[in-house]
mmCIF file of C-alpha atoms in Angstrom:
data_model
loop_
_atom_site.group_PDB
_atom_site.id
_atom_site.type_symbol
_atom_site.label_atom_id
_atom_site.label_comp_id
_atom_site.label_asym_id
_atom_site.label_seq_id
_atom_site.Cartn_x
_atom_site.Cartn_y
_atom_site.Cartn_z
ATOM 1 C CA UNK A 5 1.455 70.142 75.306
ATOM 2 C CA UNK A 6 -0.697 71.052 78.689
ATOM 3 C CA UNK A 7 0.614 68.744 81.862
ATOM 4 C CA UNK A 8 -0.801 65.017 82.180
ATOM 5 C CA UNK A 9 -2.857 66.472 85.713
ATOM 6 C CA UNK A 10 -4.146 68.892 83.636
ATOM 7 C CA UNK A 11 -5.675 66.933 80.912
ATOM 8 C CA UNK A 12 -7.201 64.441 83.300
ATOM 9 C CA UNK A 13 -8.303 67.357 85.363
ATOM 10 C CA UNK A 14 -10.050 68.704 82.529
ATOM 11 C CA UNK A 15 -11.916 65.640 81.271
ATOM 12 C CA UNK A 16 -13.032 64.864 84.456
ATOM 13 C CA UNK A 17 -14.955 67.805 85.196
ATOM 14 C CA UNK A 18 -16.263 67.539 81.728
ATOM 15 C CA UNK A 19 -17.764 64.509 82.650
ATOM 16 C CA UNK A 20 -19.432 65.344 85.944
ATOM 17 C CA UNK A 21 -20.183 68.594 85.006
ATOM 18 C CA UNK A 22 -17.891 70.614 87.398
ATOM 19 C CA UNK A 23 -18.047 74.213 85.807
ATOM 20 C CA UNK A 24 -16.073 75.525 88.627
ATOM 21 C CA UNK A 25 -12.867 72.585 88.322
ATOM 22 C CA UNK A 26 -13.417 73.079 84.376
ATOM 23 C CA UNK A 27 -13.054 76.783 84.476
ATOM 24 C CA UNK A 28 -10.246 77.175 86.601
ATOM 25 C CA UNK A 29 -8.092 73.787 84.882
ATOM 26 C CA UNK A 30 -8.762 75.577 81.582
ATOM 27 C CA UNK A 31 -6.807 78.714 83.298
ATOM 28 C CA UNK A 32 -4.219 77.140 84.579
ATOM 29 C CA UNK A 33 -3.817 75.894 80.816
ATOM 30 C CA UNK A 34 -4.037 79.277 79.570
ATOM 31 C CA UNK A 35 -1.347 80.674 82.148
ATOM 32 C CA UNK A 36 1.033 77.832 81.525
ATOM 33 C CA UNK A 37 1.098 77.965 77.774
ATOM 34 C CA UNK A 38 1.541 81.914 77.790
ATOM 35 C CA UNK A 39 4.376 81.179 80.122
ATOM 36 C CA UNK A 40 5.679 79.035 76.799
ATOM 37 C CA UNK A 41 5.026 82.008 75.124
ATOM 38 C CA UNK A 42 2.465 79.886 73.193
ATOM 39 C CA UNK A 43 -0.018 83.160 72.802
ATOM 40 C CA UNK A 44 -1.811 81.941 70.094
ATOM 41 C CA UNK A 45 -3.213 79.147 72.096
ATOM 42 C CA UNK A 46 -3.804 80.968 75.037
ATOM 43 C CA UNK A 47 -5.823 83.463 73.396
ATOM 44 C CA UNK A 48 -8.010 80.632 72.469
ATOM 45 C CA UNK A 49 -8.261 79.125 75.411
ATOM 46 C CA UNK A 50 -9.434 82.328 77.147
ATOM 47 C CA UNK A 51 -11.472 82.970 73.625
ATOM 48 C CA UNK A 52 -13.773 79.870 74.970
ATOM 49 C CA UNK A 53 -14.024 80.418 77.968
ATOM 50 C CA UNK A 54 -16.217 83.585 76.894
ATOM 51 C CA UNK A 55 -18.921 80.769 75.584
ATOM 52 C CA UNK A 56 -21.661 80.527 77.193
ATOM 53 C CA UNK A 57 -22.504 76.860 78.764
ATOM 54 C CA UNK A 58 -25.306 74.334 76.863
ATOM 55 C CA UNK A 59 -27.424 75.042 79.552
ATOM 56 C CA UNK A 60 -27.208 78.811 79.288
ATOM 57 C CA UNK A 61 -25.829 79.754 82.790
ATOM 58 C CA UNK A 62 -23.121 82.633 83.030
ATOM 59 C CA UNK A 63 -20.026 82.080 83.283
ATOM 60 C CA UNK A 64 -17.309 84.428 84.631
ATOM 61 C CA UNK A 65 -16.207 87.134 81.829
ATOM 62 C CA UNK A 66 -12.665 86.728 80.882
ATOM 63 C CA UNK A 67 -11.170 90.009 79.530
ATOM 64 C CA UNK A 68 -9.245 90.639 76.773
ATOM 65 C CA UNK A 69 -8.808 94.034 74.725
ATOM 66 C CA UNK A 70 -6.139 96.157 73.211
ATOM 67 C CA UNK A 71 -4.745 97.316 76.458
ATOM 68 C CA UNK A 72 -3.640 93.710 77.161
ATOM 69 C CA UNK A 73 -6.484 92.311 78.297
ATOM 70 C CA UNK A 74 -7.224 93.838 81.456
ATOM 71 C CA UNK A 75 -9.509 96.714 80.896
ATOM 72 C CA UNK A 76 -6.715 99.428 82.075
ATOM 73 C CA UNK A 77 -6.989 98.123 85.589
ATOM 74 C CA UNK A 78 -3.395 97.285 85.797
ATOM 75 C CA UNK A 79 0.156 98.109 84.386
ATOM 76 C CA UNK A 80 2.686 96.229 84.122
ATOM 77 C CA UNK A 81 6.646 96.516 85.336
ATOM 78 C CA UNK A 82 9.597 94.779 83.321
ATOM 79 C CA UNK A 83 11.279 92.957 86.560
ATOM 80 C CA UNK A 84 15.091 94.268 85.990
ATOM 81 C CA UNK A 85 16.410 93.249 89.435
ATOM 82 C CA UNK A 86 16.589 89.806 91.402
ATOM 83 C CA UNK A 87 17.020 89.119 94.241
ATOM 84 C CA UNK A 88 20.930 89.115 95.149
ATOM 85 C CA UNK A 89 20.427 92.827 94.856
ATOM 86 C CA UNK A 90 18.345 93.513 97.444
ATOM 87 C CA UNK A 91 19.665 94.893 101.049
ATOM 88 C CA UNK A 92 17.094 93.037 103.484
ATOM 89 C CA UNK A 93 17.769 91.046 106.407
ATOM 90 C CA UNK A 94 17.628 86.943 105.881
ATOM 91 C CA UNK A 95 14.803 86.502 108.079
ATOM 92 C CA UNK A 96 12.858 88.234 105.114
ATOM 93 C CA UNK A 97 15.059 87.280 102.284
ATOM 94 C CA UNK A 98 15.179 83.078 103.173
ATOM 95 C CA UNK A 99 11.572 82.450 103.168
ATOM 96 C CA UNK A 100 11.305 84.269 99.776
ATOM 97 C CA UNK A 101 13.728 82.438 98.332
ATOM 98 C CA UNK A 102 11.786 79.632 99.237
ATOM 99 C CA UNK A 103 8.839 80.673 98.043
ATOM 100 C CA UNK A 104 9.971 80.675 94.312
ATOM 101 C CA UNK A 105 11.961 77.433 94.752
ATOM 102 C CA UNK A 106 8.553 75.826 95.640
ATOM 103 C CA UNK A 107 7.086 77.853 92.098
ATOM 104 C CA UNK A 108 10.073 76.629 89.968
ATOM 105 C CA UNK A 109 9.627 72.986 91.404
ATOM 106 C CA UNK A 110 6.035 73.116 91.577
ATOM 107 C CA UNK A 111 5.624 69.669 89.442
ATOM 108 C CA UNK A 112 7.844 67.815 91.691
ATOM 109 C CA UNK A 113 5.398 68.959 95.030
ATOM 110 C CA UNK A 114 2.036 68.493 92.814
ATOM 111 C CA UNK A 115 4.211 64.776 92.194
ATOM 112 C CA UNK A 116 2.855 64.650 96.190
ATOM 113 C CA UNK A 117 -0.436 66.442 95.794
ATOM 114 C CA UNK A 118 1.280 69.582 97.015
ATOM 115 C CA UNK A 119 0.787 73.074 95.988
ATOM 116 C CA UNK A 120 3.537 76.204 96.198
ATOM 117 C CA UNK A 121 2.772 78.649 98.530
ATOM 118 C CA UNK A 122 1.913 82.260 96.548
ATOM 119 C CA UNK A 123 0.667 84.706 98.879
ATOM 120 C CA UNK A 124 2.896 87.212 100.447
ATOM 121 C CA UNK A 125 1.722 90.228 102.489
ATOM 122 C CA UNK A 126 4.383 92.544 103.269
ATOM 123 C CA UNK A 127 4.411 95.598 106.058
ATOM 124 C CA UNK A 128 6.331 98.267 106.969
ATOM 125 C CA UNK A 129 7.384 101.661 106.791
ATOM 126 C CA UNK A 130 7.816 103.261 103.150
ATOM 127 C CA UNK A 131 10.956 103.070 101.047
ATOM 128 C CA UNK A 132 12.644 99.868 102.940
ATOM 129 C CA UNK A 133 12.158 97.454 99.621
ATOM 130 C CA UNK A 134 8.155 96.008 99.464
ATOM 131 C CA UNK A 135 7.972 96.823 95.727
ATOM 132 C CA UNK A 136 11.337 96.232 95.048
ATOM 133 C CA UNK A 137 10.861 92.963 96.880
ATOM 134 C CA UNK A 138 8.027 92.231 94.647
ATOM 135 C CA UNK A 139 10.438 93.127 91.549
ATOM 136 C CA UNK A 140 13.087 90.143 92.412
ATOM 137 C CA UNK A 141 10.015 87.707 92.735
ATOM 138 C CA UNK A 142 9.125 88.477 89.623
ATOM 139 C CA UNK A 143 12.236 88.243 88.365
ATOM 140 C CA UNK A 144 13.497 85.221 89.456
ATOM 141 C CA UNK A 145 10.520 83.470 88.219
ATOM 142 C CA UNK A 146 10.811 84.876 84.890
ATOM 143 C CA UNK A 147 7.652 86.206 85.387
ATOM 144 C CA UNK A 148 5.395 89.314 84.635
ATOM 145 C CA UNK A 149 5.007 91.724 87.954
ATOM 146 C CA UNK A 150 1.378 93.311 86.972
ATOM 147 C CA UNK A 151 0.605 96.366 89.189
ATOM 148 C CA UNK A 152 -3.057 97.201 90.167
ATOM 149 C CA UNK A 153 -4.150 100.719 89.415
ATOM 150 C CA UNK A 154 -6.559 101.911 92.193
ATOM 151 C CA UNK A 155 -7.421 104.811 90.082
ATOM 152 C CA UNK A 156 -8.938 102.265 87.850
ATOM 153 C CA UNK A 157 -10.368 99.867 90.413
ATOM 154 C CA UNK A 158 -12.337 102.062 93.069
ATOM 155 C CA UNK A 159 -15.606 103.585 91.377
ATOM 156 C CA UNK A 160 -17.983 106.158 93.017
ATOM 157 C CA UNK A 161 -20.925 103.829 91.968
ATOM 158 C CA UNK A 162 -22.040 100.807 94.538
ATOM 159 C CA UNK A 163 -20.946 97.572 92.867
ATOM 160 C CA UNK A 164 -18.633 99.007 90.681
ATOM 161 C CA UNK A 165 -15.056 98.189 92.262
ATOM 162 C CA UNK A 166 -16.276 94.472 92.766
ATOM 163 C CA UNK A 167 -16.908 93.876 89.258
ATOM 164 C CA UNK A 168 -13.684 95.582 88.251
ATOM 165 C CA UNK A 169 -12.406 93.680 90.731
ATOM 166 C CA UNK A 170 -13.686 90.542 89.621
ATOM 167 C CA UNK A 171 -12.443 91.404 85.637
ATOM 168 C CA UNK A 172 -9.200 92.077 87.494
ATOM 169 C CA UNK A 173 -8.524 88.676 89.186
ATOM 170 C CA UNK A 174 -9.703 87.150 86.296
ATOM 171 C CA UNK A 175 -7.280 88.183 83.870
ATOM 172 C CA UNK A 176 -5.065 87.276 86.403
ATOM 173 C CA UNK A 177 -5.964 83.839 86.597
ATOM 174 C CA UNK A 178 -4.707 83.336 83.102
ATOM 175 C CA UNK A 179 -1.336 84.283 83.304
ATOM 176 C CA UNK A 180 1.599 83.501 85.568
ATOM 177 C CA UNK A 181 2.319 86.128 86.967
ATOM 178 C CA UNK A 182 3.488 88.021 89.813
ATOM 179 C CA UNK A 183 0.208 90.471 90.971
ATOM 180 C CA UNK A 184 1.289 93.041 93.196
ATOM 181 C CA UNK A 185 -1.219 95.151 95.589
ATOM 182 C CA UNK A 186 0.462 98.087 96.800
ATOM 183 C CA UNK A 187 -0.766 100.275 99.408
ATOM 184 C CA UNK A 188 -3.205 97.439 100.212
ATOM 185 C CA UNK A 189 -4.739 98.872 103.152
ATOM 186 C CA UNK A 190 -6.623 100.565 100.209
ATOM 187 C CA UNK A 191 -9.009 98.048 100.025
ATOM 188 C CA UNK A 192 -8.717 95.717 102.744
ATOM 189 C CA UNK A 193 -9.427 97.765 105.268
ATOM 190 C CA UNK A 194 -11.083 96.415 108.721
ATOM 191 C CA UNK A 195 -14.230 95.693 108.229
ATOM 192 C CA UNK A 196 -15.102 96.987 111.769
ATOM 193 C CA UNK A 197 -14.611 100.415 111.431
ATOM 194 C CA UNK A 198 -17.655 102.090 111.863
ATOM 195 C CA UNK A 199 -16.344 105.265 109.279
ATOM 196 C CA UNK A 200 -16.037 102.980 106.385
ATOM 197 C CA UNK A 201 -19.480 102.253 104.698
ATOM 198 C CA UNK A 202 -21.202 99.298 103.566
ATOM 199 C CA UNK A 203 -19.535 99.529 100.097
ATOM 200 C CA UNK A 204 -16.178 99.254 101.434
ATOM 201 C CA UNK A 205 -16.963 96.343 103.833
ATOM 202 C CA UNK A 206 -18.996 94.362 100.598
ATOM 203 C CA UNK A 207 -15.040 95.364 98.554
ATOM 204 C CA UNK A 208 -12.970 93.530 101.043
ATOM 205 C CA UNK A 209 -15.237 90.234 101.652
ATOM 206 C CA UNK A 210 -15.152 90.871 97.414
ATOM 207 C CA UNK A 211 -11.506 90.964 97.304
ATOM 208 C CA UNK A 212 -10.861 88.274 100.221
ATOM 209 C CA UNK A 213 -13.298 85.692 98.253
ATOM 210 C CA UNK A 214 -11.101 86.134 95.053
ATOM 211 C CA UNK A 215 -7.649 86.177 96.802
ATOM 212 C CA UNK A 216 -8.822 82.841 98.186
ATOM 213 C CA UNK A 217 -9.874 81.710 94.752
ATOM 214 C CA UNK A 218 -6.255 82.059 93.141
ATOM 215 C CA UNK A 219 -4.413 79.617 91.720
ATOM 216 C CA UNK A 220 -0.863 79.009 92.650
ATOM 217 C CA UNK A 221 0.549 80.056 89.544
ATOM 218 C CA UNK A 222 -0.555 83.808 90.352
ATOM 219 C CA UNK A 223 1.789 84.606 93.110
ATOM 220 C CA UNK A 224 0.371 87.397 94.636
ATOM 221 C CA UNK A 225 2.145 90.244 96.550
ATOM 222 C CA UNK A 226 0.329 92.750 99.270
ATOM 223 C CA UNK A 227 2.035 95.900 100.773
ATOM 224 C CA UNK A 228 1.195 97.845 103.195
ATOM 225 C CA UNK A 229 2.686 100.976 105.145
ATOM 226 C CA UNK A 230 -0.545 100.656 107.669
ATOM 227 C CA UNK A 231 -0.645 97.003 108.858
ATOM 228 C CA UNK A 232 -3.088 98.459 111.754
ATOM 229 C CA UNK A 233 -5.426 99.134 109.279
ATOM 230 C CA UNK A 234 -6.157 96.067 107.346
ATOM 231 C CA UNK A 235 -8.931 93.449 107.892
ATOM 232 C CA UNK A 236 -8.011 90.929 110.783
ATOM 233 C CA UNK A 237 -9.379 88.338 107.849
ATOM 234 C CA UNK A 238 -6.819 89.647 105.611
ATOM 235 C CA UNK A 239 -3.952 88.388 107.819
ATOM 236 C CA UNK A 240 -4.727 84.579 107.492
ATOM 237 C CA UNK A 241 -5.229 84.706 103.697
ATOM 238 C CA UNK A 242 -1.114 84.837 102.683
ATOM 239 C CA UNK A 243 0.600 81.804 103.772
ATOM 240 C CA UNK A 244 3.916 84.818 104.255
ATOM 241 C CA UNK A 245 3.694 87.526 106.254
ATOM 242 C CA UNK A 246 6.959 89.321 106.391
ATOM 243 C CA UNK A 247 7.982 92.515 108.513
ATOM 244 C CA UNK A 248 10.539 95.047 106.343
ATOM 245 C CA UNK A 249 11.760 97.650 108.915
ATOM 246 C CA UNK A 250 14.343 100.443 108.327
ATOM 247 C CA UNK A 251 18.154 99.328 107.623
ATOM 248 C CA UNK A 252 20.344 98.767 110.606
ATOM 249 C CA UNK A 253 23.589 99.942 110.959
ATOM 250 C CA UNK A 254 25.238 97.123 109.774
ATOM 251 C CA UNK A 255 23.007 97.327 106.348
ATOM 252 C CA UNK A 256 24.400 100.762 105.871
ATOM 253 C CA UNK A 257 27.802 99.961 106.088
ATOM 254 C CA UNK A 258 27.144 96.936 103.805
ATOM 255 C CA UNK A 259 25.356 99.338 101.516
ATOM 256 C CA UNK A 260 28.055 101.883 101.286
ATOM 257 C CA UNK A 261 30.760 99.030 100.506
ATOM 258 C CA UNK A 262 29.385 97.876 97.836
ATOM 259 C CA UNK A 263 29.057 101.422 96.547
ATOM 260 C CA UNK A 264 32.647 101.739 97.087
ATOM 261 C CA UNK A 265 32.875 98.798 95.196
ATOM 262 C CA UNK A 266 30.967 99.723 92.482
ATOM 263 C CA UNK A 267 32.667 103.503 92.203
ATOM 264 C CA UNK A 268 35.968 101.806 92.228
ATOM 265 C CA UNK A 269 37.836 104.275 94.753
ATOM 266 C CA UNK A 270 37.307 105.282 98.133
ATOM 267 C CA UNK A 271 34.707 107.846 99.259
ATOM 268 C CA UNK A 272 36.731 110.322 101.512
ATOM 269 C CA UNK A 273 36.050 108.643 104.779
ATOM 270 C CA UNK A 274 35.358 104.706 105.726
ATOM 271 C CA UNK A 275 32.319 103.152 105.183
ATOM 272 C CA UNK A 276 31.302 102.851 109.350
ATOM 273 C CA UNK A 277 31.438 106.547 109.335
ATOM 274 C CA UNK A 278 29.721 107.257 106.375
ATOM 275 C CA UNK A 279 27.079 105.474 107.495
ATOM 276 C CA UNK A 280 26.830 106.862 111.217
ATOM 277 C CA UNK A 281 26.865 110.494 109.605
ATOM 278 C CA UNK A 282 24.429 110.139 106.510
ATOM 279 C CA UNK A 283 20.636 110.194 108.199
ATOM 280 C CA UNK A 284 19.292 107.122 106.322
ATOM 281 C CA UNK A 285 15.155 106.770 107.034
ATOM 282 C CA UNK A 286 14.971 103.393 104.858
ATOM 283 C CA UNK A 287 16.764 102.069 102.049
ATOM 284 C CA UNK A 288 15.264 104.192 99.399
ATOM 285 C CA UNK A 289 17.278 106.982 100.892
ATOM 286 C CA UNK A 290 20.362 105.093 100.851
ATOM 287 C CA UNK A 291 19.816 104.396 96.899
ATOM 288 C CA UNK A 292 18.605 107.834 96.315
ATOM 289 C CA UNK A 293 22.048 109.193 97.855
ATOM 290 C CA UNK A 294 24.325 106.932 95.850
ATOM 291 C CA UNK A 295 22.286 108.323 92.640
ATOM 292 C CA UNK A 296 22.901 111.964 93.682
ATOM 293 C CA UNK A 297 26.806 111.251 94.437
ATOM 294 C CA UNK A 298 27.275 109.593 90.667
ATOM 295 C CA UNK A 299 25.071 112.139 89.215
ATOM 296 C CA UNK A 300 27.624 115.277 90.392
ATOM 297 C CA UNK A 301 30.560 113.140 89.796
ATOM 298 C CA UNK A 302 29.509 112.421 86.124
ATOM 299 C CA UNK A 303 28.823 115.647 85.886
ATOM 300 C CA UNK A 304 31.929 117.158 87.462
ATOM 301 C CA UNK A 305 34.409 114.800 84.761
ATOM 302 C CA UNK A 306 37.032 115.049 84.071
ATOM 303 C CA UNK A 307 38.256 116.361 87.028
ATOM 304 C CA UNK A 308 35.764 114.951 89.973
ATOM 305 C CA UNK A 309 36.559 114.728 92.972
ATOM 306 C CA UNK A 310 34.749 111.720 95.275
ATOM 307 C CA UNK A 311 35.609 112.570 98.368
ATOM 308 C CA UNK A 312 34.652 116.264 97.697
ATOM 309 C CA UNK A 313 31.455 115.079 95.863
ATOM 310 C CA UNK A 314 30.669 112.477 98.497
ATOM 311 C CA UNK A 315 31.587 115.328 101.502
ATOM 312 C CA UNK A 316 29.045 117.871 99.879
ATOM 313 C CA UNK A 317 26.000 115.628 99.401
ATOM 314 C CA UNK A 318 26.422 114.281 103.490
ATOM 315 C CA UNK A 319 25.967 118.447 103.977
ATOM 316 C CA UNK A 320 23.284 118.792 101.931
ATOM 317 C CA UNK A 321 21.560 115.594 102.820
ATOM 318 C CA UNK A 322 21.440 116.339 106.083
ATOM 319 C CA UNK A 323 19.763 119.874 105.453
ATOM 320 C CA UNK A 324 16.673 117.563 104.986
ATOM 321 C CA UNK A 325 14.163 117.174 107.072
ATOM 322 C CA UNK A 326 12.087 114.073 106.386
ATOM 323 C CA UNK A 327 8.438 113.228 108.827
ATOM 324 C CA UNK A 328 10.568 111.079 111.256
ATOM 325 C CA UNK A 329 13.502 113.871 111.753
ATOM 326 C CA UNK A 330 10.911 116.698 112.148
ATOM 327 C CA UNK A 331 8.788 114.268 114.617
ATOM 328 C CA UNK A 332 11.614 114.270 116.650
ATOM 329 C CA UNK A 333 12.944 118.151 116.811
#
């Protein structure tokens, strides 16, 4: 059964005619008996919300189709890691972590006419853990993590990525969920650049509008590689704004002990060294080398040799040259 607020939520904008307070307690009803996995009634829920009004105004289209519901305009990831696995620093890690304990006690703060924070923009350089990050929200919530497809979303036609947009947010608004923007500078660029048209400017104050209209249950999750380049209205929008830089030292060594750990026996050298020799960029490197190392040892059984294995991808690792090593010869 839908939450007591809900109910008296909904009768009271029946009664004063609030479409707006209707339309968006009727989602929230929707998202939270999905979340039940109650799909039947959801499906009905959103089914009237299609209706038109008695007095014959339009109503925002709620979409629904074979591909889930969203028109193709997003995909959707099966969160597989939380958030103990991740390698970031506690500065970014602690306020996360608060973040979903405010979602999984979000009717003791309404109790206090509170609401759980649920926008997170997160910058920095590629491969250090924003979608990853996005992953253990997800999964800690026990929630969806739906991934827009820009392919999908920008048209060539003028109007066209606001209305996807707009089909896009609301699907969205019926689910709890974890939405996830990657690459964001995509669309919310800074309005005052005089290269972008008038298209792209009417897109962001589109997309800023919507992100405003959320409800908490939609925790939403930006990423960016450019922070330079987005909107200086995009910044006050997400109530966290978190900074993932490159892994330090001391992440590297913690990295390659719990590799050690994991392997079982030692790698041919200590940890410290391993990481002051292997020419990490970000953390997707780090995973990416542990991957190759397990891959030749499974390969090489019976008779593997770590240390050799471990020796031989440090040579060959460091034979690449990634756009931060070559900036610097």
């Amino acid at each position: 059964m839908p939450r007591a607020d809900l109910l008296v939520n909904l009768v009271r904008a029946g009664t004063q005619g609030d479409q707006r307070t209707f339309r968006s307690t009727v989602e929230a009803m929707a998202a939270e008996e999905r979340a039940k996995r109650h799909g039947q009634l959801a499906d009905r829920l959103e089914e009237n919300l299609r209706h038109q009004p008695a007095q014959g105004a339009k109503t925002p289209e709620v979409v629904r189709s074979f591909d889930g519901g969203h028109g193709g305009l997003l995909y959707e990831i099966e969160p597989r890691r939380g958030l103990e696995s991740i390698f970031l620093d506690d500065s970014v890690l602690a306020p996360v972590r608060e973040l979903v304990e405010e979602q999984q006690r979000v009717d003791l703060l309404r109790s206090y006419g509170i609401e759980p924070r649920h926008r997170v923009l997160l910058a920095g350089p590629p491969g250090n853990g924003k979608t990853t990050l996005a992953e253990g929200i997800a999964f800690e919530l026990m929630a969806p993590l739906f991934v827009v497809r820009y392919e999908a979303v920008v048209g060539s036609f003028l109007g066209e990525t606001s209305g996807r947009l707009k089909r896009l947010f609301d699907f969205a608004r019926t689910h709890h969920c974890v939405l996830f923007f990657d690459e964001f500078d995509t669309l919310g660029k800074e309005r005052g650049d005089t290269h972008e048209t008038g298209e792209i400017k009417r897109v962001v104050s589109s997309l800023l509008l919507q992100i405003d209209s959320l409800p908490s249950h939609v925790v939403v999750v930006t990423a960016t590689n450019h922070a330079e380049l987005l909107d200086r209205a995009v910044w006050r929008r997400f109530q966290l704004r978190l900074d993932l830089p490159a892994p330090t030292f001391a992440q590297r060594v913690a990295w390659f002990d719990r590799f050690e750990g994991e392997v079982g026996m030692p790698l041919g050298m200590s940890t410290k060294t391993l990481a002051g020799r292997f020419p990490a960029q970000n953390f997707s490197d780090l995973e990416q080398f542990c991957l190759d190392v397990r891959r030749r040892y499974v390969l090489a059984l019976p008779g593997a040799d770590i240390k050799r294995i471990v020796a031989d991808r440090l040579t060959q690792w460091k034979g690449r040259v990634g756009p931060e090593t070559a900036a610097k010869d």
